[in-house]
Each structure stands twice: as structure tokens, then as C-alpha cells.
PDB file of C-alpha atoms in Angstrom:
ATOM      1  CA  UNK A   1      29.282 -14.029 -17.717  1.00  0.00           C
ATOM      2  CA  UNK A   2      26.000 -12.487 -15.863  1.00  0.00           C
ATOM      3  CA  UNK A   3      23.346 -15.206 -14.982  1.00  0.00           C
ATOM      4  CA  UNK A   4      20.255 -14.188 -16.667  1.00  0.00           C
ATOM      5  CA  UNK A   5      17.516 -13.889 -13.736  1.00  0.00           C
ATOM      6  CA  UNK A   6      14.836 -16.477 -13.631  1.00  0.00           C
ATOM      7  CA  UNK A   7      11.151 -14.744 -13.819  1.00  0.00           C
ATOM      8  CA  UNK A   8       7.686 -16.151 -13.021  1.00  0.00           C
ATOM      9  CA  UNK A   9       4.526 -14.550 -14.500  1.00  0.00           C
ATOM     10  CA  UNK A  10       2.388 -13.716 -11.568  1.00  0.00           C
ATOM     11  CA  UNK A  11      -0.340 -11.904 -10.378  1.00  0.00           C
ATOM     12  CA  UNK A  12      -0.384  -9.435  -7.623  1.00  0.00           C
ATOM     13  CA  UNK A  13      -1.763 -11.702  -4.874  1.00  0.00           C
ATOM     14  CA  UNK A  14       0.355 -14.953  -6.220  1.00  0.00           C
ATOM     15  CA  UNK A  15       3.544 -12.356  -5.873  1.00  0.00           C
ATOM     16  CA  UNK A  16       2.549 -11.874  -2.145  1.00  0.00           C
ATOM     17  CA  UNK A  17       2.128 -15.629  -1.456  1.00  0.00           C
ATOM     18  CA  UNK A  18       5.523 -15.934  -3.255  1.00  0.00           C
ATOM     19  CA  UNK A  19       7.093 -13.518  -1.008  1.00  0.00           C
ATOM     20  CA  UNK A  20       5.789 -14.911   2.082  1.00  0.00           C
ATOM     21  CA  UNK A  21       6.992 -18.439   1.085  1.00  0.00           C
ATOM     22  CA  UNK A  22      10.434 -17.157   0.271  1.00  0.00           C
ATOM     23  CA  UNK A  23      10.579 -15.618   3.863  1.00  0.00           C
ATOM     24  CA  UNK A  24       9.202 -18.576   5.637  1.00  0.00           C
ATOM     25  CA  UNK A  25      11.789 -20.974   3.909  1.00  0.00           C
ATOM     26  CA  UNK A  26      14.775 -18.476   4.727  1.00  0.00           C
ATOM     27  CA  UNK A  27      13.829 -18.116   8.196  1.00  0.00           C
ATOM     28  CA  UNK A  28      12.052 -20.010  11.323  1.00  0.00           C
ATOM     29  CA  UNK A  29      11.644 -16.646  12.990  1.00  0.00           C
ATOM     30  CA  UNK A  30       8.994 -15.362  10.275  1.00  0.00           C
ATOM     31  CA  UNK A  31       5.133 -16.542  11.539  1.00  0.00           C
ATOM     32  CA  UNK A  32       2.050 -16.225  10.063  1.00  0.00           C
ATOM     33  CA  UNK A  33      -0.890 -15.351  12.053  1.00  0.00           C
ATOM     34  CA  UNK A  34      -4.522 -14.353  10.906  1.00  0.00           C
ATOM     35  CA  UNK A  35      -8.466 -15.791  10.604  1.00  0.00           C
ATOM     36  CA  UNK A  36      -8.711 -18.503   8.248  1.00  0.00           C
ATOM     37  CA  UNK A  37      -5.168 -18.149   6.868  1.00  0.00           C
ATOM     38  CA  UNK A  38      -4.145 -22.030   7.441  1.00  0.00           C
ATOM     39  CA  UNK A  39      -6.410 -24.711   5.933  1.00  0.00           C
ATOM     40  CA  UNK A  40      -8.627 -22.354   4.025  1.00  0.00           C
ATOM     41  CA  UNK A  41      -5.104 -19.909   2.823  1.00  0.00           C
ATOM     42  CA  UNK A  42      -6.997 -16.867   3.757  1.00  0.00           C
ATOM     43  CA  UNK A  43     -10.230 -15.222   2.283  1.00  0.00           C
ATOM     44  CA  UNK A  44      -8.202 -14.048  -0.735  1.00  0.00           C
ATOM     45  CA  UNK A  45      -6.234 -17.300  -0.534  1.00  0.00           C
ATOM     46  CA  UNK A  46      -2.881 -15.286  -0.246  1.00  0.00           C
ATOM     47  CA  UNK A  47      -1.664 -18.233   1.797  1.00  0.00           C
ATOM     48  CA  UNK A  48      -2.785 -21.141   0.043  1.00  0.00           C
ATOM     49  CA  UNK A  49      -0.579 -23.942   0.493  1.00  0.00           C
ATOM     50  CA  UNK A  50       1.636 -22.496   2.790  1.00  0.00           C
ATOM     51  CA  UNK A  51       0.004 -24.320   6.710  1.00  0.00           C
ATOM     52  CA  UNK A  52       0.578 -27.651   4.411  1.00  0.00           C
ATOM     53  CA  UNK A  53       4.071 -26.672   3.445  1.00  0.00           C
ATOM     54  CA  UNK A  54       5.185 -25.114   6.720  1.00  0.00           C
ATOM     55  CA  UNK A  55       2.973 -26.669   9.713  1.00  0.00           C
ATOM     56  CA  UNK A  56       0.314 -25.170  11.795  1.00  0.00           C
ATOM     57  CA  UNK A  57       3.142 -23.704  14.385  1.00  0.00           C
ATOM     58  CA  UNK A  58       4.295 -21.504  11.656  1.00  0.00           C
ATOM     59  CA  UNK A  59       1.098 -20.764   9.490  1.00  0.00           C
ATOM     60  CA  UNK A  60      -1.811 -20.053  12.298  1.00  0.00           C
ATOM     61  CA  UNK A  61      -5.232 -19.832  12.185  1.00  0.00           C
ATOM     62  CA  UNK A  62      -6.158 -17.455  15.169  1.00  0.00           C
ATOM     63  CA  UNK A  63      -9.997 -16.982  16.467  1.00  0.00           C
ATOM     64  CA  UNK A  64     -11.861 -14.095  15.216  1.00  0.00           C
ATOM     65  CA  UNK A  65     -10.084 -11.326  17.674  1.00  0.00           C
ATOM     66  CA  UNK A  66      -8.275  -8.815  15.562  1.00  0.00           C
ATOM     67  CA  UNK A  67      -7.060  -7.033  18.857  1.00  0.00           C
ATOM     68  CA  UNK A  68      -6.229 -10.371  20.259  1.00  0.00           C
ATOM     69  CA  UNK A  69      -3.868 -11.558  17.427  1.00  0.00           C
ATOM     70  CA  UNK A  70      -2.297  -8.053  16.730  1.00  0.00           C
ATOM     71  CA  UNK A  71      -1.638  -7.874  20.166  1.00  0.00           C
ATOM     72  CA  UNK A  72      -0.136 -11.477  20.367  1.00  0.00           C
ATOM     73  CA  UNK A  73       2.075 -10.914  17.261  1.00  0.00           C
ATOM     74  CA  UNK A  74       3.844  -7.544  19.125  1.00  0.00           C
ATOM     75  CA  UNK A  75       4.601  -9.739  22.058  1.00  0.00           C
ATOM     76  CA  UNK A  76       6.047 -12.041  19.626  1.00  0.00           C
ATOM     77  CA  UNK A  77       8.045  -9.572  17.438  1.00  0.00           C
ATOM     78  CA  UNK A  78       9.584  -8.236  20.575  1.00  0.00           C
ATOM     79  CA  UNK A  79      10.976 -11.622  21.934  1.00  0.00           C
ATOM     80  CA  UNK A  80      12.507 -12.447  18.396  1.00  0.00           C
ATOM     81  CA  UNK A  81       9.941 -13.509  16.004  1.00  0.00           C
ATOM     82  CA  UNK A  82       8.775 -11.714  12.787  1.00  0.00           C
ATOM     83  CA  UNK A  83       5.146 -12.324  12.572  1.00  0.00           C
ATOM     84  CA  UNK A  84       3.038 -11.640   9.732  1.00  0.00           C
ATOM     85  CA  UNK A  85      -0.772 -10.790  10.429  1.00  0.00           C
ATOM     86  CA  UNK A  86      -3.477 -11.059   7.923  1.00  0.00           C
ATOM     87  CA  UNK A  87      -6.245  -8.485   8.548  1.00  0.00           C
ATOM     88  CA  UNK A  88      -9.075 -10.073   6.405  1.00  0.00           C
ATOM     89  CA  UNK A  89      -9.730  -6.425   5.074  1.00  0.00           C
ATOM     90  CA  UNK A  90      -8.568  -3.116   6.513  1.00  0.00           C
ATOM     91  CA  UNK A  91     -11.889  -2.314   7.557  1.00  0.00           C
ATOM     92  CA  UNK A  92     -11.501  -5.066  10.311  1.00  0.00           C
ATOM     93  CA  UNK A  93      -8.266  -3.738  11.664  1.00  0.00           C
ATOM     94  CA  UNK A  94     -10.340  -1.169  14.231  1.00  0.00           C
ATOM     95  CA  UNK A  95     -10.487  -3.251  16.704  1.00  0.00           C
ATOM     96  CA  UNK A  96      -6.456  -3.591  16.689  1.00  0.00           C
ATOM     97  CA  UNK A  97      -5.982  -0.091  16.493  1.00  0.00           C
ATOM     98  CA  UNK A  98      -5.513   0.403  19.916  1.00  0.00           C
ATOM     99  CA  UNK A  99      -2.592  -2.736  19.778  1.00  0.00           C
ATOM    100  CA  UNK A 100      -0.972  -0.727  17.240  1.00  0.00           C
ATOM    101  CA  UNK A 101      -1.273   2.753  18.282  1.00  0.00           C
ATOM    102  CA  UNK A 102      -0.301   2.038  21.848  1.00  0.00           C
ATOM    103  CA  UNK A 103       2.294  -0.467  21.632  1.00  0.00           C
ATOM    104  CA  UNK A 104       3.522  -1.642  18.199  1.00  0.00           C
ATOM    105  CA  UNK A 105       4.407   2.170  16.972  1.00  0.00           C
ATOM    106  CA  UNK A 106       6.029   3.098  20.353  1.00  0.00           C
ATOM    107  CA  UNK A 107       7.988   0.280  21.859  1.00  0.00           C
ATOM    108  CA  UNK A 108      10.948   1.393  20.177  1.00  0.00           C
ATOM    109  CA  UNK A 109      10.598   5.068  21.819  1.00  0.00           C
ATOM    110  CA  UNK A 110       9.401   3.823  25.150  1.00  0.00           C
ATOM    111  CA  UNK A 111      12.302   0.926  25.690  1.00  0.00           C
ATOM    112  CA  UNK A 112      14.949   3.708  24.031  1.00  0.00           C
ATOM    113  CA  UNK A 113      15.559   1.724  21.393  1.00  0.00           C
ATOM    114  CA  UNK A 114      16.194  -1.679  23.337  1.00  0.00           C
ATOM    115  CA  UNK A 115      13.197  -3.287  22.081  1.00  0.00           C
ATOM    116  CA  UNK A 116      11.887  -3.137  18.323  1.00  0.00           C
ATOM    117  CA  UNK A 117       8.663  -4.413  16.722  1.00  0.00           C
ATOM    118  CA  UNK A 118       9.786  -6.414  13.503  1.00  0.00           C
ATOM    119  CA  UNK A 119       6.208  -7.468  12.336  1.00  0.00           C
ATOM    120  CA  UNK A 120       4.082  -6.897   9.409  1.00  0.00           C
ATOM    121  CA  UNK A 121      -0.060  -6.542   9.320  1.00  0.00           C
ATOM    122  CA  UNK A 122      -0.986  -7.360   5.987  1.00  0.00           C
ATOM    123  CA  UNK A 123      -4.402  -5.454   4.881  1.00  0.00           C
ATOM    124  CA  UNK A 124      -6.447  -5.962   1.693  1.00  0.00           C
ATOM    125  CA  UNK A 125      -7.808  -2.404   1.112  1.00  0.00           C
ATOM    126  CA  UNK A 126     -10.562  -0.151  -1.470  1.00  0.00           C
ATOM    127  CA  UNK A 127     -13.334  -0.583  -3.362  1.00  0.00           C
ATOM    128  CA  UNK A 128     -14.499  -1.638  -6.736  1.00  0.00           C
ATOM    129  CA  UNK A 129     -14.791  -5.259  -5.675  1.00  0.00           C
ATOM    130  CA  UNK A 130     -18.473  -5.342  -4.867  1.00  0.00           C
ATOM    131  CA  UNK A 131     -17.913  -6.176  -1.347  1.00  0.00           C
ATOM    132  CA  UNK A 132     -20.089  -5.476   1.432  1.00  0.00           C
ATOM    133  CA  UNK A 133     -19.809  -2.274   4.250  1.00  0.00           C
ATOM    134  CA  UNK A 134     -16.667  -2.496   6.253  1.00  0.00           C
ATOM    135  CA  UNK A 135     -14.774  -4.746   3.760  1.00  0.00           C
ATOM    136  CA  UNK A 136     -14.016  -1.521   1.216  1.00  0.00           C
ATOM    137  CA  UNK A 137     -12.596   1.182   3.557  1.00  0.00           C
ATOM    138  CA  UNK A 138      -9.472   3.021   2.562  1.00  0.00           C
ATOM    139  CA  UNK A 139      -8.397   4.594   5.607  1.00  0.00           C
ATOM    140  CA  UNK A 140      -4.587   4.479   5.507  1.00  0.00           C
ATOM    141  CA  UNK A 141      -4.273   8.107   6.795  1.00  0.00           C
ATOM    142  CA  UNK A 142      -4.838   6.567   9.776  1.00  0.00           C
ATOM    143  CA  UNK A 143      -1.552   4.808   9.934  1.00  0.00           C
ATOM    144  CA  UNK A 144       0.517   7.179   8.162  1.00  0.00           C
ATOM    145  CA  UNK A 145      -0.281   9.830  11.131  1.00  0.00           C
ATOM    146  CA  UNK A 146       0.778   7.331  13.644  1.00  0.00           C
ATOM    147  CA  UNK A 147       4.938   7.749  13.815  1.00  0.00           C
ATOM    148  CA  UNK A 148       6.633   4.699  14.471  1.00  0.00           C
ATOM    149  CA  UNK A 149       4.335   2.743  11.797  1.00  0.00           C
ATOM    150  CA  UNK A 150       5.801   2.263   8.239  1.00  0.00           C
ATOM    151  CA  UNK A 151       2.903   1.938   5.245  1.00  0.00           C
ATOM    152  CA  UNK A 152       3.245   0.751   1.984  1.00  0.00           C
ATOM    153  CA  UNK A 153       0.992  -0.058  -0.927  1.00  0.00           C
ATOM    154  CA  UNK A 154       2.216  -1.923  -4.169  1.00  0.00           C
ATOM    155  CA  UNK A 155       0.307  -1.605  -7.226  1.00  0.00           C
ATOM    156  CA  UNK A 156       1.862  -4.379  -9.141  1.00  0.00           C
ATOM    157  CA  UNK A 157       2.980  -7.920  -8.733  1.00  0.00           C
ATOM    158  CA  UNK A 158       6.998  -6.874  -8.576  1.00  0.00           C
ATOM    159  CA  UNK A 159       6.501  -4.495  -6.133  1.00  0.00           C
ATOM    160  CA  UNK A 160       4.497  -6.401  -4.155  1.00  0.00           C
ATOM    161  CA  UNK A 161       6.808  -9.406  -3.493  1.00  0.00           C
ATOM    162  CA  UNK A 162      10.005  -7.197  -3.212  1.00  0.00           C
ATOM    163  CA  UNK A 163       8.161  -4.970  -1.052  1.00  0.00           C
ATOM    164  CA  UNK A 164       6.595  -7.851   1.156  1.00  0.00           C
ATOM    165  CA  UNK A 165      10.451  -9.286   1.963  1.00  0.00           C
ATOM    166  CA  UNK A 166      11.637  -5.611   2.498  1.00  0.00           C
ATOM    167  CA  UNK A 167       8.631  -5.584   5.130  1.00  0.00           C
ATOM    168  CA  UNK A 168       9.138  -8.992   6.861  1.00  0.00           C
ATOM    169  CA  UNK A 169      13.533  -7.855   7.378  1.00  0.00           C
ATOM    170  CA  UNK A 170      12.398  -4.456   8.673  1.00  0.00           C
ATOM    171  CA  UNK A 171      13.065  -3.766  12.137  1.00  0.00           C
ATOM    172  CA  UNK A 172       9.797  -1.574  12.863  1.00  0.00           C
ATOM    173  CA  UNK A 173       6.254  -2.301  12.223  1.00  0.00           C
ATOM    174  CA  UNK A 174       4.919  -2.167   8.715  1.00  0.00           C
ATOM    175  CA  UNK A 175       1.107  -1.665   7.356  1.00  0.00           C
ATOM    176  CA  UNK A 176       1.482  -3.748   3.969  1.00  0.00           C
ATOM    177  CA  UNK A 177      -1.734  -2.326   1.824  1.00  0.00           C
ATOM    178  CA  UNK A 178      -3.037  -4.782  -0.407  1.00  0.00           C
ATOM    179  CA  UNK A 179      -5.673  -3.188  -3.402  1.00  0.00           C
ATOM    180  CA  UNK A 180      -8.064  -6.067  -3.609  1.00  0.00           C
ATOM    181  CA  UNK A 181      -8.990  -4.732  -6.968  1.00  0.00           C
ATOM    182  CA  UNK A 182      -5.582  -5.379  -8.276  1.00  0.00           C
ATOM    183  CA  UNK A 183      -5.222  -8.728  -6.921  1.00  0.00           C
ATOM    184  CA  UNK A 184      -5.809 -10.307 -10.443  1.00  0.00           C
ATOM    185  CA  UNK A 185      -6.548  -7.683 -12.722  1.00  0.00           C
ATOM    186  CA  UNK A 186      -3.105  -7.890 -14.448  1.00  0.00           C
ATOM    187  CA  UNK A 187       0.231  -9.814 -14.309  1.00  0.00           C
ATOM    188  CA  UNK A 188       3.744  -8.916 -14.455  1.00  0.00           C
ATOM    189  CA  UNK A 189       7.199 -10.857 -14.475  1.00  0.00           C
ATOM    190  CA  UNK A 190       8.507 -11.328 -10.777  1.00  0.00           C
ATOM    191  CA  UNK A 191      11.942 -13.041 -10.247  1.00  0.00           C
ATOM    192  CA  UNK A 192      12.575 -16.462  -8.478  1.00  0.00           C
ATOM    193  CA  UNK A 193      14.066 -16.445  -5.175  1.00  0.00           C
ATOM    194  CA  UNK A 194      14.897 -13.327  -2.686  1.00  0.00           C
ATOM    195  CA  UNK A 195      14.745  -9.351  -3.788  1.00  0.00           C
ATOM    196  CA  UNK A 196      13.706  -6.595  -2.351  1.00  0.00           C
ATOM    197  CA  UNK A 197      12.116  -3.098  -3.064  1.00  0.00           C
ATOM    198  CA  UNK A 198      13.674  -0.245  -0.840  1.00  0.00           C
ATOM    199  CA  UNK A 199      10.657   1.046   1.297  1.00  0.00           C
ATOM    200  CA  UNK A 200      10.538   5.074   1.500  1.00  0.00           C
ATOM    201  CA  UNK A 201      11.330   4.712  -2.191  1.00  0.00           C
ATOM    202  CA  UNK A 202       8.618   5.808  -5.043  1.00  0.00           C
ATOM    203  CA  UNK A 203       9.008   4.937  -8.733  1.00  0.00           C
ATOM    204  CA  UNK A 204       8.575   7.415 -11.760  1.00  0.00           C
ATOM    205  CA  UNK A 205       6.262   5.749 -14.330  1.00  0.00           C
ATOM    206  CA  UNK A 206       6.583   7.805 -17.104  1.00  0.00           C
ATOM    207  CA  UNK A 207       8.470  11.165 -17.895  1.00  0.00           C
ATOM    208  CA  UNK A 208       6.622  14.323 -18.691  1.00  0.00           C
ATOM    209  CA  UNK A 209       6.920  17.915 -18.354  1.00  0.00           C
ATOM    210  CA  UNK A 210       3.415  19.321 -18.067  1.00  0.00           C
ATOM    211  CA  UNK A 211       1.759  17.612 -14.931  1.00  0.00           C
ATOM    212  CA  UNK A 212       3.141  15.640 -12.264  1.00  0.00           C
ATOM    213  CA  UNK A 213       0.490  12.854 -11.283  1.00  0.00           C
ATOM    214  CA  UNK A 214       0.617  11.265  -8.300  1.00  0.00           C
ATOM    215  CA  UNK A 215      -1.101   7.684  -7.171  1.00  0.00           C
ATOM    216  CA  UNK A 216      -0.193   4.517  -5.431  1.00  0.00           C
ATOM    217  CA  UNK A 217      -2.094   0.817  -5.150  1.00  0.00           C
ATOM    218  CA  UNK A 218      -5.361   0.694  -7.295  1.00  0.00           C
ATOM    219  CA  UNK A 219      -5.095   4.197  -8.507  1.00  0.00           C
ATOM    220  CA  UNK A 220      -1.861   3.697 -10.598  1.00  0.00           C
ATOM    221  CA  UNK A 221      -3.796   1.927 -13.397  1.00  0.00           C
ATOM    222  CA  UNK A 222      -6.444   4.666 -13.550  1.00  0.00           C
ATOM    223  CA  UNK A 223      -3.611   7.583 -13.287  1.00  0.00           C
ATOM    224  CA  UNK A 224      -2.195   5.823 -16.232  1.00  0.00           C
ATOM    225  CA  UNK A 225      -5.184   5.470 -18.314  1.00  0.00           C
ATOM    226  CA  UNK A 226      -5.573   9.314 -18.117  1.00  0.00           C
ATOM    227  CA  UNK A 227      -2.042  10.140 -18.644  1.00  0.00           C
ATOM    228  CA  UNK A 228      -2.473   8.066 -21.674  1.00  0.00           C
ATOM    229  CA  UNK A 229      -5.657   9.948 -22.883  1.00  0.00           C
ATOM    230  CA  UNK A 230      -3.890  13.515 -21.942  1.00  0.00           C
ATOM    231  CA  UNK A 231      -1.087  12.476 -24.218  1.00  0.00           C
ATOM    232  CA  UNK A 232      -3.116  12.626 -27.428  1.00  0.00           C
ATOM    233  CA  UNK A 233      -4.430  15.934 -26.609  1.00  0.00           C
ATOM    234  CA  UNK A 234      -0.247  16.761 -26.189  1.00  0.00           C
ATOM    235  CA  UNK A 235       0.005  16.998 -22.305  1.00  0.00           C
ATOM    236  CA  UNK A 236       2.620  15.134 -21.184  1.00  0.00           C
ATOM    237  CA  UNK A 237       2.431  13.683 -17.990  1.00  0.00           C
ATOM    238  CA  UNK A 238       4.755  12.491 -15.364  1.00  0.00           C
ATOM    239  CA  UNK A 239       3.158   9.630 -13.377  1.00  0.00           C
ATOM    240  CA  UNK A 240       4.595   8.426  -9.857  1.00  0.00           C
ATOM    241  CA  UNK A 241       3.548   5.610  -8.037  1.00  0.00           C
ATOM    242  CA  UNK A 242       4.541   6.335  -4.436  1.00  0.00           C
ATOM    243  CA  UNK A 243       4.745   2.643  -3.202  1.00  0.00           C
ATOM    244  CA  UNK A 244       5.339   3.955   0.489  1.00  0.00           C
ATOM    245  CA  UNK A 245       2.940   6.137   1.982  1.00  0.00           C
ATOM    246  CA  UNK A 246       5.074   6.529   5.058  1.00  0.00           C
ATOM    247  CA  UNK A 247       7.578   7.666   4.855  1.00  0.00           C
ATOM    248  CA  UNK A 248       7.139   9.541   1.183  1.00  0.00           C
ATOM    249  CA  UNK A 249       9.706   9.770  -1.046  1.00  0.00           C
ATOM    250  CA  UNK A 250      10.267  13.322  -0.644  1.00  0.00           C
ATOM    251  CA  UNK A 251      12.999  13.998  -3.150  1.00  0.00           C
ATOM    252  CA  UNK A 252      10.853  11.877  -6.076  1.00  0.00           C
ATOM    253  CA  UNK A 253       8.179  14.325  -5.646  1.00  0.00           C
ATOM    254  CA  UNK A 254       9.680  17.423  -5.247  1.00  0.00           C
ATOM    255  CA  UNK A 255      12.099  16.859  -8.296  1.00  0.00           C
ATOM    256  CA  UNK A 256       8.963  16.088 -10.256  1.00  0.00           C
ATOM    257  CA  UNK A 257       6.701  18.982  -9.106  1.00  0.00           C
ATOM    258  CA  UNK A 258       9.513  21.448  -9.705  1.00  0.00           C
ATOM    259  CA  UNK A 259       9.826  20.332 -13.212  1.00  0.00           C
ATOM    260  CA  UNK A 260       6.176  20.449 -14.152  1.00  0.00           C
ATOM    261  CA  UNK A 261       4.850  23.105 -11.772  1.00  0.00           C
ATOM    262  CA  UNK A 262       1.430  21.351 -11.875  1.00  0.00           C
ATOM    263  CA  UNK A 263       0.157  18.439  -9.392  1.00  0.00           C
ATOM    264  CA  UNK A 264      -2.649  15.844  -9.708  1.00  0.00           C
ATOM    265  CA  UNK A 265      -2.925  13.543  -6.530  1.00  0.00           C
ATOM    266  CA  UNK A 266      -5.356  10.558  -6.865  1.00  0.00           C
ATOM    267  CA  UNK A 267      -6.470   8.343  -4.151  1.00  0.00           C
ATOM    268  CA  UNK A 268      -9.615   6.726  -3.168  1.00  0.00           C
ATOM    269  CA  UNK A 269      -9.593   7.604   0.176  1.00  0.00           C
ATOM    270  CA  UNK A 270     -11.734  10.390   1.481  1.00  0.00           C
ATOM    271  CA  UNK A 271     -10.442  13.628   0.519  1.00  0.00           C
ATOM    272  CA  UNK A 272     -10.373  15.238   4.034  1.00  0.00           C
ATOM    273  CA  UNK A 273      -7.452  14.236   6.348  1.00  0.00           C
ATOM    274  CA  UNK A 274      -6.134  11.836   3.424  1.00  0.00           C
ATOM    275  CA  UNK A 275      -2.581  11.408   2.205  1.00  0.00           C
ATOM    276  CA  UNK A 276      -3.330  13.891  -0.686  1.00  0.00           C
ATOM    277  CA  UNK A 277      -3.454  16.807   1.667  1.00  0.00           C
ATOM    278  CA  UNK A 278      -0.012  15.925   3.251  1.00  0.00           C
ATOM    279  CA  UNK A 279       1.397  15.588  -0.331  1.00  0.00           C
ATOM    280  CA  UNK A 280      -0.080  19.266  -0.914  1.00  0.00           C
ATOM    281  CA  UNK A 281       1.614  20.281   2.542  1.00  0.00           C
ATOM    282  CA  UNK A 282       5.047  19.111   1.185  1.00  0.00           C
ATOM    283  CA  UNK A 283       4.416  20.694  -2.024  1.00  0.00           C
ATOM    284  CA  UNK A 284       3.842  23.971  -0.493  1.00  0.00           C
ATOM    285  CA  UNK A 285       6.413  23.629   1.961  1.00  0.00           C
ATOM    286  CA  UNK A 286       9.268  22.649  -0.833  1.00  0.00           C
ATOM    287  CA  UNK A 287       8.150  23.891  -4.317  1.00  0.00           C
ATOM    288  CA  UNK A 288       5.627  26.368  -3.699  1.00  0.00           C
ATOM    289  CA  UNK A 289       7.470  29.154  -5.511  1.00  0.00           C
ATOM    290  CA  UNK A 290       7.730  26.548  -8.748  1.00  0.00           C
ATOM    291  CA  UNK A 291       3.950  25.751  -8.955  1.00  0.00           C
ATOM    292  CA  UNK A 292       2.240  27.376 -12.005  1.00  0.00           C
ATOM    293  CA  UNK A 293      -1.378  26.262 -10.676  1.00  0.00           C
ATOM    294  CA  UNK A 294      -2.692  25.097  -7.116  1.00  0.00           C
ATOM    295  CA  UNK A 295      -2.516  21.255  -6.703  1.00  0.00           C
ATOM    296  CA  UNK A 296      -5.350  19.444  -7.420  1.00  0.00           C
ATOM    297  CA  UNK A 297      -6.750  15.846  -5.932  1.00  0.00           C
ATOM    298  CA  UNK A 298      -9.164  13.343  -7.032  1.00  0.00           C
ATOM    299  CA  UNK A 299     -10.565  11.185  -4.303  1.00  0.00           C
ATOM    300  CA  UNK A 300     -13.184   9.564  -2.967  1.00  0.00           C
ATOM    301  CA  UNK A 301     -15.812  11.833  -1.059  1.00  0.00           C
ATOM    302  CA  UNK A 302     -16.267  12.196   2.548  1.00  0.00           C
ATOM    303  CA  UNK A 303     -18.768   9.297   3.111  1.00  0.00           C
ATOM    304  CA  UNK A 304     -18.190   6.061   3.982  1.00  0.00           C
ATOM    305  CA  UNK A 305     -17.761   3.590   0.641  1.00  0.00           C
ATOM    306  CA  UNK A 306     -21.369   3.308  -0.567  1.00  0.00           C
ATOM    307  CA  UNK A 307     -23.282   0.017  -1.550  1.00  0.00           C
ATOM    308  CA  UNK A 308     -22.660  -1.963  -4.797  1.00  0.00           C
ATOM    309  CA  UNK A 309     -24.431   0.282  -7.035  1.00  0.00           C
ATOM    310  CA  UNK A 310     -23.000   3.691  -6.184  1.00  0.00           C
ATOM    311  CA  UNK A 311     -19.307   2.576  -5.906  1.00  0.00           C
ATOM    312  CA  UNK A 312     -18.379   3.122  -9.263  1.00  0.00           C
ATOM    313  CA  UNK A 313     -19.581   6.951  -8.841  1.00  0.00           C
ATOM    314  CA  UNK A 314     -17.524   6.941  -5.508  1.00  0.00           C
ATOM    315  CA  UNK A 315     -14.115   6.043  -7.217  1.00  0.00           C
ATOM    316  CA  UNK A 316     -11.838   8.239  -9.013  1.00  0.00           C
ATOM    317  CA  UNK A 317     -11.846   6.978 -12.916  1.00  0.00           C
ATOM    318  CA  UNK A 318      -9.871   8.187 -15.881  1.00  0.00           C
ATOM    319  CA  UNK A 319     -12.418  11.008 -16.693  1.00  0.00           C
ATOM    320  CA  UNK A 320     -12.218  12.483 -13.297  1.00  0.00           C
ATOM    321  CA  UNK A 321      -8.292  12.457 -12.958  1.00  0.00           C
ATOM    322  CA  UNK A 322      -7.973  13.742 -17.129  1.00  0.00           C
ATOM    323  CA  UNK A 323     -10.592  16.561 -16.023  1.00  0.00           C
ATOM    324  CA  UNK A 324      -8.128  17.481 -12.963  1.00  0.00           C
ATOM    325  CA  UNK A 325      -5.220  17.550 -15.390  1.00  0.00           C
ATOM    326  CA  UNK A 326      -7.045  19.952 -17.646  1.00  0.00           C
ATOM    327  CA  UNK A 327      -7.998  22.042 -15.161  1.00  0.00           C
ATOM    328  CA  UNK A 328      -4.521  22.504 -13.762  1.00  0.00           C
ATOM    329  CA  UNK A 329      -3.132  22.978 -17.377  1.00  0.00           C
ATOM    330  CA  UNK A 330      -5.577  25.773 -17.900  1.00  0.00           C
ATOM    331  CA  UNK A 331      -5.284  27.713 -14.573  1.00  0.00           C
TER     332      UNK A 331
END
């Protein structure tokens, strides 16, 4: 008889902690590095209690130098460790960009496959939490356009733990984006122990024949709410959660847009140069003749994320997504 899988009801950030704990207990090669991640448990408490459990040699408080500790983690990765670096906010990653672009993403190619860089860079991202400037950036496309890097972004607790474990086990560097506004906004059932969610595989959340709606991270609940509203008007949306931004699950996307012929893409990053543009290029390349309307994007604007009072006007909303769905239906 098959044994029932034991689960826990966790928030997204608790699931991340659980994933880190699972891998720290399994392998001494796993090392955590970052600012205030030890005694303080990280700015969002994602590593709370882990230094006490595993010691200061496994959960390391670093100086305030993103370039320094990301560079150190790269060196550790090529020498047999599996470091997991925490960047307090994605907007703080820019000093380390040179280390990631010049070394982490290229070492496999540079050494003709003799060395890989099995490291994870955790980065809370996105607006909607009333944080100051630089704390709310959604600049994932800086990294999806960096060959050699994988970029993942969970929208729920189950995927967060499974993707975290998969990222730590991956032989190549992974940027693990964590949607801040989803950290504690909901709970989900998460299996105890080890399991993985495959990197490079998205998930179909709803079946529909009229419009494909593509989202990830904190925009998934926004897309789902819009799809629910449209259902009351007789429009059936197929909502896709990409989960991995690079490499994108091309098969999932193309199969859906060939069926529906209409696409709406939702992301809070800037419109110009965003992942939505890459998705439209993919659709044009692989499914152009199936399209009944031009694809629509619902995104943030081409400005820095604004201050508190304007944040809600900057972010995509179910109302804006619904308007885009109606637009492609009426084309």
C-alpha cells in the first residue's frame, strides 16, 4: 500500500526556509551566505534558526559587499561546495552583476566543461510592499538575457520549496527570484522532506479555449483573479504560471497559444526589454499563423518603481488584465 505523503501548511517564505533546511541537513556542501542571514535570520526571516542549527561555518553572515560575497560564492562553487547566496533585495544585486555576468554564467564555457558553478542566488523582488527606492525592482530580464544563468520564480509555497531544492542540486548557477508580496499572503500544502519541481517546466493553472494568460511570481494571483472575472462574462482563460523564466517552457506556451489564438502576458517589470517581449517573439516564431489577435502585455511602466503613494498605480491589476483580455477578444 502506498504511504500517504505528510504535508505542512506553509507560507511561501516558510517553504523556502524548509527547502534550505532540507538541503543543509542532507549535504555539508551546502553553505548559506548573505547579509544578516545568521543571527537575525535574514531581512525577511527566510533563514531564521538555521545558523543556530547548523553553525556559523554553514550559515555565514557576510560584510555589506554583494560583489564580495557573490564572488566568494563563485570560488566556493568551483571548488566543490554548493553555496546559496541571499541578496536582501533584487535591487541590491547590481554591484555583483559583473561577478555574475563575467564569471558565474561563463565558467562552464570558459573551462570547456571542466568546471561548473552550482550556486543559487536568492533575491526578493517586486513592488507592492511599500518598501523604499531600489527595494522593489523587477529587473529579471537583466539575467534572462545572460546565457549560462537559469532564472526561476515561484508563485506559491509548494513550488518555492521544490524549485529551491532543484536549484541547489542544479550544476549551473540559478537566480531564485522571490516575490515579496507573496511571502506571507497565502498558505499552501507542502510535502515534508525532499522533493523537486523541475526547472524549465511551467504549469497550467486553468483550462480555457479563448485566451492564454501568462504570468509568474506575484502576478499569478492577479492573472487568476482576472480570469475568474472574465469567466462570469463567458470568456474562458487558460492561465499559465511559467515558474522558470529561463529557460522558458516553450512547449507549454506554444501548445496553449495554438489552442486559444489569443495571448495576454502579465509582468510587473518594465515593458521595454521585459520577458513579455521574449514571449511574443517566441509566439511569432512558433505559432504566428494560429493567432486571432496581436498579443497584449500588461506590465509595469518604463519608469523606476515609484514611491509608496503611486505604487498601486504602477503595478498590473486584475482590472488592467481584464481590459487586455477583452481587447484581444474583440480584435
